[in-house]
Amino acid sequence: MALAGFWRKVHLHPWQRTLYTVVASQIAVLIGFGIATPFLPFFIQELGVTNFKDVAFWTGFINSVPPLAQAAAAPVWGMLADRYGRKPMLIRSLLGGGVMFLVIAFFARTVPQLAIMRTIQMMLAGSQTAATILIAAAVPPEQRGFGLGLVQMAAFIGQSVGPMIGGGIGAAFGYRTAFLVSGILILITCVLVVLLVQEEFHAPSRKERKANSFKASFGVALSRPVLLSMITLLLFHTFSNSITRPMLPLFVQTITPTISAASAATGLIVGANAVANAGSAVILGKVADRLGRRNVLIGCVLTASLLHFPQMFVTHPTQLLVLRFL
């Protein structure tokens, strides 16, 4: 590919080329998932489910069962990463995610088929975890913080841009087109990773695998109250978001005149929320250095909780966008 050839000619250390390629891949992947995933409730209706309660049920099902399958598959991928390396796992996640988007675009005809395809996709996906582990291993220790920061930045960019693009594509060309664009984008990224990413892999010893096992990590968490409390807080935060996020498009649909308008509005709202998350991460990091991390954390939790209540009473997408941004 011409782009790959140009990238090779740029004077970079191998670890730098690997880092920037992986970061670019994560931007593309999260844009790809952002183009398609937030609009599944509208695609469910396109597949023939018109009763609002049935749409809500299938939306919840498709947003809960596939992630559970992904969690069940994660230990298997971790074991294979220890045996064969991190790059193959990143390629696996990109290839699986991209191909399954194309399968959904061309072959999903019923909602149960969509649910099965999404479950397979989530079992194969997980590129952000694979990318993070690969960068942690490939980048020199003195550059590791910089590298992982770029991966996090890629996540913010992808989560911000993807839904905004997807809302427009879905409204103008249909949701199958959104899935098609997502699949092609991710597969192009997969090719670049195959060509440009380098990994010097050395399989860990049995002792190292045992030290990094889930049992050992869980034991460390239990022995440190602060770490355990943070894990618990993240669990409840994620659980809360998992309740509201999948149903957000349906809620937007109730305050907009058409599905096309709801699609465009959902893209803007989800994208604006991601932009706010990215900006607040930088600002609050500096504030925490002055006021203390605990005080900032308490303030964030209370503010986020209180801002959920007025969202029940909005009557226009703009009102919801402002509240979600805050």
mmCIF file of C-alpha atoms in Angstrom:
data_model
loop_
_atom_site.group_PDB
_atom_site.id
_atom_site.type_symbol
_atom_site.label_atom_id
_atom_site.label_comp_id
_atom_site.label_asym_id
_atom_site.label_seq_id
_atom_site.Cartn_x
_atom_site.Cartn_y
_atom_site.Cartn_z
ATOM 1 C CA MET A 1 0.000 0.000 0.000
ATOM 2 C CA ALA A 2 1.201 3.521 -0.825
ATOM 3 C CA LEU A 3 0.471 4.787 2.682
ATOM 4 C CA ALA A 4 2.439 1.954 4.253
ATOM 5 C CA GLY A 5 5.364 2.639 1.907
ATOM 6 C CA PHE A 6 5.367 6.324 2.813
ATOM 7 C CA TRP A 7 5.211 5.498 6.535
ATOM 8 C CA ARG A 8 8.260 3.240 6.205
ATOM 9 C CA LYS A 9 10.280 6.048 4.587
ATOM 10 C CA VAL A 10 9.626 8.409 7.495
ATOM 11 C CA HIS A 11 12.689 8.429 9.751
ATOM 12 C CA LEU A 12 11.361 6.867 12.944
ATOM 13 C CA HIS A 13 12.622 4.319 15.410
ATOM 14 C CA PRO A 14 10.772 0.989 15.116
ATOM 15 C CA TRP A 15 9.029 1.574 18.447
ATOM 16 C CA GLN A 16 7.879 5.011 17.267
ATOM 17 C CA ARG A 17 6.460 3.597 14.043
ATOM 18 C CA THR A 18 4.719 0.912 16.065
ATOM 19 C CA LEU A 19 3.345 3.466 18.523
ATOM 20 C CA TYR A 20 1.986 5.866 15.915
ATOM 21 C CA THR A 21 0.514 3.056 13.826
ATOM 22 C CA VAL A 22 -1.254 1.572 16.835
ATOM 23 C CA VAL A 23 -2.542 4.999 17.893
ATOM 24 C CA ALA A 24 -3.846 5.631 14.362
ATOM 25 C CA SER A 25 -5.462 2.193 14.393
ATOM 26 C CA GLN A 26 -7.275 2.970 17.631
ATOM 27 C CA ILE A 27 -8.567 6.275 16.312
ATOM 28 C CA ALA A 28 -9.883 4.474 13.219
ATOM 29 C CA VAL A 29 -11.346 1.553 15.174
ATOM 30 C CA LEU A 30 -13.181 3.718 17.679
ATOM 31 C CA ILE A 31 -14.443 5.959 14.892
ATOM 32 C CA GLY A 32 -15.637 2.779 13.166
ATOM 33 C CA PHE A 33 -17.466 1.470 16.216
ATOM 34 C CA GLY A 34 -18.769 4.970 16.945
ATOM 35 C CA ILE A 35 -20.192 5.237 13.434
ATOM 36 C CA ALA A 36 -22.361 2.148 13.880
ATOM 37 C CA THR A 37 -22.843 1.064 17.494
ATOM 38 C CA PRO A 38 -24.851 3.979 19.012
ATOM 39 C CA PHE A 39 -27.504 3.589 16.329
ATOM 40 C CA LEU A 40 -28.373 -0.078 16.860
ATOM 41 C CA PRO A 41 -31.864 0.780 18.248
ATOM 42 C CA PHE A 42 -32.736 2.452 14.945
ATOM 43 C CA PHE A 43 -31.364 -0.483 12.945
ATOM 44 C CA ILE A 44 -33.476 -2.839 15.072
ATOM 45 C CA GLN A 45 -36.544 -0.897 13.937
ATOM 46 C CA GLU A 46 -35.328 -1.060 10.346
ATOM 47 C CA LEU A 47 -35.259 -4.867 10.710
ATOM 48 C CA GLY A 48 -38.991 -4.898 11.433
ATOM 49 C CA VAL A 49 -39.381 -4.504 15.201
ATOM 50 C CA THR A 50 -41.832 -1.626 15.613
ATOM 51 C CA ASN A 51 -43.258 -2.049 19.116
ATOM 52 C CA PHE A 52 -41.347 0.368 21.335
ATOM 53 C CA LYS A 53 -41.134 -2.067 24.267
ATOM 54 C CA ASP A 54 -39.770 -4.792 21.988
ATOM 55 C CA VAL A 55 -37.198 -2.372 20.587
ATOM 56 C CA ALA A 56 -36.143 -1.480 24.138
ATOM 57 C CA PHE A 57 -35.851 -5.173 25.066
ATOM 58 C CA TRP A 58 -33.679 -6.057 22.075
ATOM 59 C CA THR A 59 -31.577 -2.938 22.568
ATOM 60 C CA GLY A 60 -30.851 -3.998 26.131
ATOM 61 C CA PHE A 61 -30.201 -7.584 25.066
ATOM 62 C CA ILE A 62 -27.772 -6.656 22.293
ATOM 63 C CA ASN A 63 -25.932 -4.254 24.586
ATOM 64 C CA SER A 64 -25.573 -6.740 27.456
ATOM 65 C CA VAL A 65 -25.099 -10.277 26.130
ATOM 66 C CA PRO A 66 -22.263 -9.528 23.626
ATOM 67 C CA PRO A 67 -20.123 -7.742 26.272
ATOM 68 C CA LEU A 68 -20.615 -10.725 28.587
ATOM 69 C CA ALA A 69 -19.370 -12.967 25.790
ATOM 70 C CA GLN A 70 -16.399 -10.633 25.341
ATOM 71 C CA ALA A 71 -15.597 -10.877 29.043
ATOM 72 C CA ALA A 72 -15.793 -14.673 28.878
ATOM 73 C CA ALA A 73 -13.419 -14.752 25.894
ATOM 74 C CA ALA A 74 -10.900 -12.309 27.408
ATOM 75 C CA PRO A 75 -8.939 -14.912 29.443
ATOM 76 C CA VAL A 76 -8.528 -17.038 26.313
ATOM 77 C CA TRP A 77 -7.111 -14.114 24.344
ATOM 78 C CA GLY A 78 -4.846 -13.249 27.265
ATOM 79 C CA MET A 79 -3.483 -16.784 27.329
ATOM 80 C CA LEU A 80 -2.883 -16.721 23.569
ATOM 81 C CA ALA A 81 -1.170 -13.317 23.866
ATOM 82 C CA ASP A 82 1.265 -14.801 26.386
ATOM 83 C CA ARG A 83 1.963 -17.653 24.007
ATOM 84 C CA TYR A 84 2.057 -15.972 20.588
ATOM 85 C CA GLY A 85 2.470 -12.238 21.224
ATOM 86 C CA ARG A 86 0.424 -9.048 21.407
ATOM 87 C CA LYS A 87 0.506 -8.116 17.724
ATOM 88 C CA PRO A 88 -1.441 -11.240 16.644
ATOM 89 C CA MET A 89 -4.085 -10.386 19.238
ATOM 90 C CA LEU A 90 -4.415 -6.836 17.920
ATOM 91 C CA ILE A 91 -4.741 -8.176 14.369
ATOM 92 C CA ARG A 92 -7.340 -10.684 15.573
ATOM 93 C CA SER A 93 -9.424 -7.962 17.197
ATOM 94 C CA LEU A 94 -9.276 -5.692 14.139
ATOM 95 C CA LEU A 95 -9.987 -8.467 11.668
ATOM 96 C CA GLY A 96 -12.853 -9.857 13.740
ATOM 97 C CA GLY A 97 -14.443 -6.464 14.336
ATOM 98 C CA GLY A 98 -14.128 -5.341 10.715
ATOM 99 C CA VAL A 99 -15.335 -8.562 9.105
ATOM 100 C CA MET A 100 -18.338 -8.817 11.413
ATOM 101 C CA PHE A 101 -19.409 -5.268 10.570
ATOM 102 C CA LEU A 102 -19.452 -6.304 6.901
ATOM 103 C CA VAL A 103 -21.383 -9.460 7.783
ATOM 104 C CA ILE A 104 -23.977 -7.361 9.624
ATOM 105 C CA ALA A 105 -24.193 -4.892 6.736
ATOM 106 C CA PHE A 106 -24.867 -7.580 4.117
ATOM 107 C CA PHE A 107 -26.519 -10.475 5.935
ATOM 108 C CA ALA A 108 -28.443 -9.295 9.028
ATOM 109 C CA ARG A 109 -32.122 -9.735 8.202
ATOM 110 C CA THR A 110 -33.664 -10.327 11.634
ATOM 111 C CA VAL A 111 -32.925 -9.047 15.122
ATOM 112 C CA PRO A 112 -31.898 -12.492 16.475
ATOM 113 C CA GLN A 113 -29.386 -12.730 13.620
ATOM 114 C CA LEU A 114 -28.089 -9.282 14.563
ATOM 115 C CA ALA A 115 -27.748 -10.372 18.194
ATOM 116 C CA ILE A 116 -25.746 -13.467 17.217
ATOM 117 C CA MET A 117 -23.499 -11.479 14.870
ATOM 118 C CA ARG A 118 -22.844 -8.826 17.519
ATOM 119 C CA THR A 119 -22.013 -11.521 20.068
ATOM 120 C CA ILE A 120 -19.464 -13.089 17.714
ATOM 121 C CA GLN A 121 -18.057 -9.647 16.947
ATOM 122 C CA MET A 122 -17.583 -8.765 20.607
ATOM 123 C CA MET A 123 -15.946 -12.117 21.338
ATOM 124 C CA LEU A 124 -13.399 -11.410 18.598
ATOM 125 C CA ALA A 125 -12.978 -7.683 19.301
ATOM 126 C CA GLY A 126 -11.249 -5.857 22.144
ATOM 127 C CA SER A 127 -8.660 -3.870 20.235
ATOM 128 C CA GLN A 128 -8.167 -1.203 22.908
ATOM 129 C CA THR A 129 -6.954 -3.742 25.462
ATOM 130 C CA ALA A 130 -4.720 -5.415 22.884
ATOM 131 C CA ALA A 131 -3.313 -2.038 21.787
ATOM 132 C CA THR A 132 -2.593 -0.930 25.352
ATOM 133 C CA ILE A 133 -0.739 -4.140 26.181
ATOM 134 C CA LEU A 134 1.228 -3.994 22.919
ATOM 135 C CA ILE A 135 2.326 -0.388 23.517
ATOM 136 C CA ALA A 136 3.276 -1.116 27.122
ATOM 137 C CA ALA A 137 5.566 -3.879 25.862
ATOM 138 C CA ALA A 138 6.932 -2.200 22.707
ATOM 139 C CA VAL A 139 7.708 1.317 23.957
ATOM 140 C CA PRO A 140 10.878 2.012 26.007
ATOM 141 C CA PRO A 141 10.156 2.404 29.748
ATOM 142 C CA GLU A 142 11.041 6.101 29.748
ATOM 143 C CA GLN A 143 8.471 6.706 26.959
ATOM 144 C CA ARG A 144 5.759 4.403 28.260
ATOM 145 C CA GLY A 145 3.668 7.116 29.903
ATOM 146 C CA PHE A 146 3.747 9.147 26.695
ATOM 147 C CA GLY A 147 2.756 6.126 24.629
ATOM 148 C CA LEU A 148 -0.143 5.096 26.852
ATOM 149 C CA GLY A 149 -1.300 8.712 26.953
ATOM 150 C CA LEU A 150 -1.470 8.740 23.154
ATOM 151 C CA VAL A 151 -3.548 5.551 23.194
ATOM 152 C CA GLN A 152 -5.957 7.207 25.637
ATOM 153 C CA MET A 153 -6.062 10.313 23.431
ATOM 154 C CA ALA A 154 -6.912 8.089 20.454
ATOM 155 C CA ALA A 155 -9.848 6.683 22.403
ATOM 156 C CA PHE A 156 -11.190 10.166 23.134
ATOM 157 C CA ILE A 157 -10.833 11.251 19.491
ATOM 158 C CA GLY A 158 -12.498 8.127 18.124
ATOM 159 C CA GLN A 159 -15.367 8.244 20.609
ATOM 160 C CA SER A 160 -15.962 11.917 19.789
ATOM 161 C CA VAL A 161 -15.786 11.821 16.004
ATOM 162 C CA GLY A 162 -17.388 8.439 15.288
ATOM 163 C CA PRO A 163 -20.937 9.097 16.538
ATOM 164 C CA MET A 164 -21.077 12.485 14.824
ATOM 165 C CA ILE A 165 -20.160 10.892 11.491
ATOM 166 C CA GLY A 166 -22.397 7.892 12.096
ATOM 167 C CA GLY A 167 -25.451 9.987 12.848
ATOM 168 C CA GLY A 168 -25.119 11.746 9.512
ATOM 169 C CA ILE A 169 -24.444 8.538 7.562
ATOM 170 C CA GLY A 170 -27.361 6.728 9.180
ATOM 171 C CA ALA A 171 -29.762 9.583 8.557
ATOM 172 C CA ALA A 172 -28.669 10.141 4.942
ATOM 173 C CA PHE A 173 -27.768 6.674 3.635
ATOM 174 C CA GLY A 174 -29.134 4.115 6.093
ATOM 175 C CA TYR A 175 -27.598 2.049 8.862
ATOM 176 C CA ARG A 176 -26.309 -0.740 6.633
ATOM 177 C CA THR A 177 -24.109 1.863 4.969
ATOM 178 C CA ALA A 178 -22.839 2.884 8.412
ATOM 179 C CA PHE A 179 -21.893 -0.738 9.171
ATOM 180 C CA LEU A 180 -20.229 -1.040 5.764
ATOM 181 C CA VAL A 181 -18.139 2.106 6.274
ATOM 182 C CA SER A 182 -17.158 0.919 9.751
ATOM 183 C CA GLY A 183 -16.037 -2.484 8.503
ATOM 184 C CA ILE A 184 -13.967 -1.099 5.626
ATOM 185 C CA LEU A 185 -12.286 1.479 7.867
ATOM 186 C CA ILE A 186 -11.295 -1.120 10.466
ATOM 187 C CA LEU A 187 -10.008 -3.597 7.864
ATOM 188 C CA ILE A 188 -7.819 -0.924 6.239
ATOM 189 C CA THR A 189 -6.389 -0.258 9.683
ATOM 190 C CA CYS A 190 -5.775 -3.974 10.148
ATOM 191 C CA VAL A 191 -3.655 -4.069 6.976
ATOM 192 C CA LEU A 192 -1.545 -1.151 8.219
ATOM 193 C CA VAL A 193 -0.956 -2.899 11.544
ATOM 194 C CA VAL A 194 0.150 -6.071 9.747
ATOM 195 C CA LEU A 195 2.612 -4.119 7.590
ATOM 196 C CA LEU A 196 4.004 -1.582 10.031
ATOM 197 C CA VAL A 197 3.806 -2.797 13.621
ATOM 198 C CA GLN A 198 6.876 -4.589 14.958
ATOM 199 C CA GLU A 199 6.998 -6.619 18.138
ATOM 200 C CA GLU A 200 9.940 -8.320 19.788
ATOM 201 C CA PHE A 201 8.034 -10.982 21.638
ATOM 202 C CA HIS A 202 9.483 -13.193 24.335
ATOM 203 C CA ALA A 203 7.106 -15.628 25.961
ATOM 204 C CA PRO A 204 6.939 -15.073 29.744
ATOM 205 C CA SER A 205 8.101 -17.802 32.071
ATOM 206 C CA ARG A 206 5.657 -19.844 34.104
ATOM 207 C CA LYS A 207 6.671 -17.875 37.200
ATOM 208 C CA GLU A 208 5.902 -14.551 35.471
ATOM 209 C CA ARG A 209 2.537 -15.834 34.237
ATOM 210 C CA LYS A 210 1.653 -16.939 37.748
ATOM 211 C CA ALA A 211 2.666 -13.561 39.211
ATOM 212 C CA ASN A 212 0.430 -11.749 36.692
ATOM 213 C CA SER A 213 -2.516 -14.131 36.910
ATOM 214 C CA PHE A 214 -6.042 -12.999 37.714
ATOM 215 C CA LYS A 215 -5.863 -14.710 41.097
ATOM 216 C CA ALA A 216 -2.677 -12.845 42.030
ATOM 217 C CA SER A 217 -4.047 -9.499 40.801
ATOM 218 C CA PHE A 218 -7.314 -10.006 42.667
ATOM 219 C CA GLY A 219 -5.373 -10.789 45.826
ATOM 220 C CA VAL A 220 -3.473 -7.508 45.504
ATOM 221 C CA ALA A 221 -6.754 -5.601 45.096
ATOM 222 C CA LEU A 222 -8.240 -7.186 48.215
ATOM 223 C CA SER A 223 -5.162 -6.337 50.250
ATOM 224 C CA ARG A 224 -5.315 -2.619 49.362
ATOM 225 C CA PRO A 225 -8.507 -0.876 50.564
ATOM 226 C CA VAL A 226 -7.966 2.228 48.415
ATOM 227 C CA LEU A 227 -7.555 0.158 45.255
ATOM 228 C CA LEU A 228 -10.560 -1.987 46.153
ATOM 229 C CA SER A 229 -12.717 1.100 46.749
ATOM 230 C CA MET A 230 -11.698 2.540 43.364
ATOM 231 C CA ILE A 231 -12.532 -0.727 41.613
ATOM 232 C CA THR A 232 -15.933 -0.737 43.336
ATOM 233 C CA LEU A 233 -16.565 2.876 42.319
ATOM 234 C CA LEU A 234 -15.654 2.110 38.708
ATOM 235 C CA LEU A 235 -17.957 -0.919 38.792
ATOM 236 C CA PHE A 236 -20.946 1.161 39.881
ATOM 237 C CA HIS A 237 -20.055 3.964 37.455
ATOM 238 C CA THR A 238 -19.850 1.540 34.535
ATOM 239 C CA PHE A 239 -23.064 -0.180 35.620
ATOM 240 C CA SER A 240 -24.880 3.165 35.750
ATOM 241 C CA ASN A 241 -23.663 4.151 32.290
ATOM 242 C CA SER A 242 -24.591 0.748 30.885
ATOM 243 C CA ILE A 243 -28.196 1.379 31.942
ATOM 244 C CA THR A 244 -28.585 4.773 30.284
ATOM 245 C CA ARG A 245 -26.225 4.721 27.288
ATOM 246 C CA PRO A 246 -27.924 1.966 25.208
ATOM 247 C CA MET A 247 -31.351 3.542 25.719
ATOM 248 C CA LEU A 248 -30.242 7.087 24.906
ATOM 249 C CA PRO A 249 -31.130 6.824 21.169
ATOM 250 C CA LEU A 250 -34.634 5.626 22.046
ATOM 251 C CA PHE A 251 -35.083 8.492 24.476
ATOM 252 C CA VAL A 252 -33.924 10.939 21.804
ATOM 253 C CA GLN A 253 -36.438 9.369 19.430
ATOM 254 C CA THR A 254 -39.272 10.291 21.827
ATOM 255 C CA ILE A 255 -38.371 13.993 21.625
ATOM 256 C CA THR A 256 -37.685 14.228 17.870
ATOM 257 C CA PRO A 257 -40.167 14.081 14.975
ATOM 258 C CA THR A 258 -38.477 11.378 12.843
ATOM 259 C CA ILE A 259 -35.948 8.552 13.167
ATOM 260 C CA SER A 260 -33.597 10.398 10.810
ATOM 261 C CA ALA A 261 -33.678 13.436 13.069
ATOM 262 C CA ALA A 262 -33.176 11.198 16.101
ATOM 263 C CA SER A 263 -30.164 9.580 14.423
ATOM 264 C CA ALA A 264 -28.481 12.908 13.709
ATOM 265 C CA ALA A 265 -29.268 14.243 17.182
ATOM 266 C CA THR A 266 -27.986 11.076 18.870
ATOM 267 C CA GLY A 267 -24.689 11.347 17.012
ATOM 268 C CA LEU A 268 -24.209 14.930 18.163
ATOM 269 C CA ILE A 269 -25.166 14.161 21.765
ATOM 270 C CA VAL A 270 -22.915 11.107 22.091
ATOM 271 C CA GLY A 271 -20.047 12.884 20.351
ATOM 272 C CA ALA A 272 -20.400 16.005 22.505
ATOM 273 C CA ASN A 273 -20.393 13.841 25.625
ATOM 274 C CA ALA A 274 -17.125 12.231 24.530
ATOM 275 C CA VAL A 275 -15.577 15.647 23.803
ATOM 276 C CA ALA A 276 -16.558 16.795 27.297
ATOM 277 C CA ASN A 277 -14.986 13.674 28.811
ATOM 278 C CA ALA A 278 -11.738 14.345 26.976
ATOM 279 C CA GLY A 279 -11.600 17.999 27.976
ATOM 280 C CA SER A 280 -12.524 17.376 31.600
ATOM 281 C CA ALA A 281 -9.842 14.700 31.930
ATOM 282 C CA VAL A 282 -7.179 17.333 31.240
ATOM 283 C CA ILE A 283 -8.753 20.121 33.298
ATOM 284 C CA LEU A 284 -9.663 18.016 36.324
ATOM 285 C CA GLY A 285 -6.209 16.483 36.395
ATOM 286 C CA LYS A 286 -4.764 19.941 37.034
ATOM 287 C CA VAL A 287 -7.508 20.821 39.523
ATOM 288 C CA ALA A 288 -6.853 17.595 41.432
ATOM 289 C CA ASP A 289 -3.226 18.585 41.894
ATOM 290 C CA ARG A 290 -4.399 21.725 43.713
ATOM 291 C CA LEU A 291 -7.498 20.599 45.583
ATOM 292 C CA GLY A 292 -6.705 16.941 46.117
ATOM 293 C CA ARG A 293 -7.790 13.892 44.150
ATOM 294 C CA ARG A 294 -10.309 12.756 46.748
ATOM 295 C CA ASN A 295 -12.125 16.113 46.787
ATOM 296 C CA VAL A 296 -12.263 16.262 43.001
ATOM 297 C CA LEU A 297 -13.506 12.678 42.792
ATOM 298 C CA ILE A 298 -16.303 13.343 45.292
ATOM 299 C CA GLY A 299 -17.280 16.509 43.424
ATOM 300 C CA CYS A 300 -17.378 14.689 40.080
ATOM 301 C CA VAL A 301 -19.509 11.834 41.416
ATOM 302 C CA LEU A 302 -22.021 14.184 43.056
ATOM 303 C CA THR A 303 -22.249 16.483 40.030
ATOM 304 C CA ALA A 304 -22.687 13.594 37.587
ATOM 305 C CA SER A 305 -25.413 12.096 39.789
ATOM 306 C CA LEU A 306 -27.333 15.365 40.121
ATOM 307 C CA LEU A 307 -27.153 16.124 36.388
ATOM 308 C CA HIS A 308 -28.933 12.859 35.575
ATOM 309 C CA PHE A 309 -32.214 13.976 37.164
ATOM 310 C CA PRO A 310 -33.054 16.971 34.923
ATOM 311 C CA GLN A 311 -32.519 14.773 31.861
ATOM 312 C CA MET A 312 -35.857 13.130 32.657
ATOM 313 C CA PHE A 313 -37.693 16.377 31.915
ATOM 314 C CA VAL A 314 -36.084 17.548 28.663
ATOM 315 C CA THR A 315 -38.362 18.195 25.712
ATOM 316 C CA HIS A 316 -35.792 18.990 23.016
ATOM 317 C CA PRO A 317 -32.521 17.320 21.907
ATOM 318 C CA THR A 318 -30.582 20.560 22.491
ATOM 319 C CA GLN A 319 -31.498 20.510 26.173
ATOM 320 C CA LEU A 320 -30.306 16.920 26.438
ATOM 321 C CA LEU A 321 -27.083 17.737 24.583
ATOM 322 C CA VAL A 322 -26.251 20.510 27.070
ATOM 323 C CA LEU A 323 -26.919 18.285 30.088
ATOM 324 C CA ARG A 324 -24.956 15.356 28.657
ATOM 325 C CA PHE A 325 -22.072 17.692 27.841
ATOM 326 C CA LEU A 326 -22.013 18.960 31.435
#
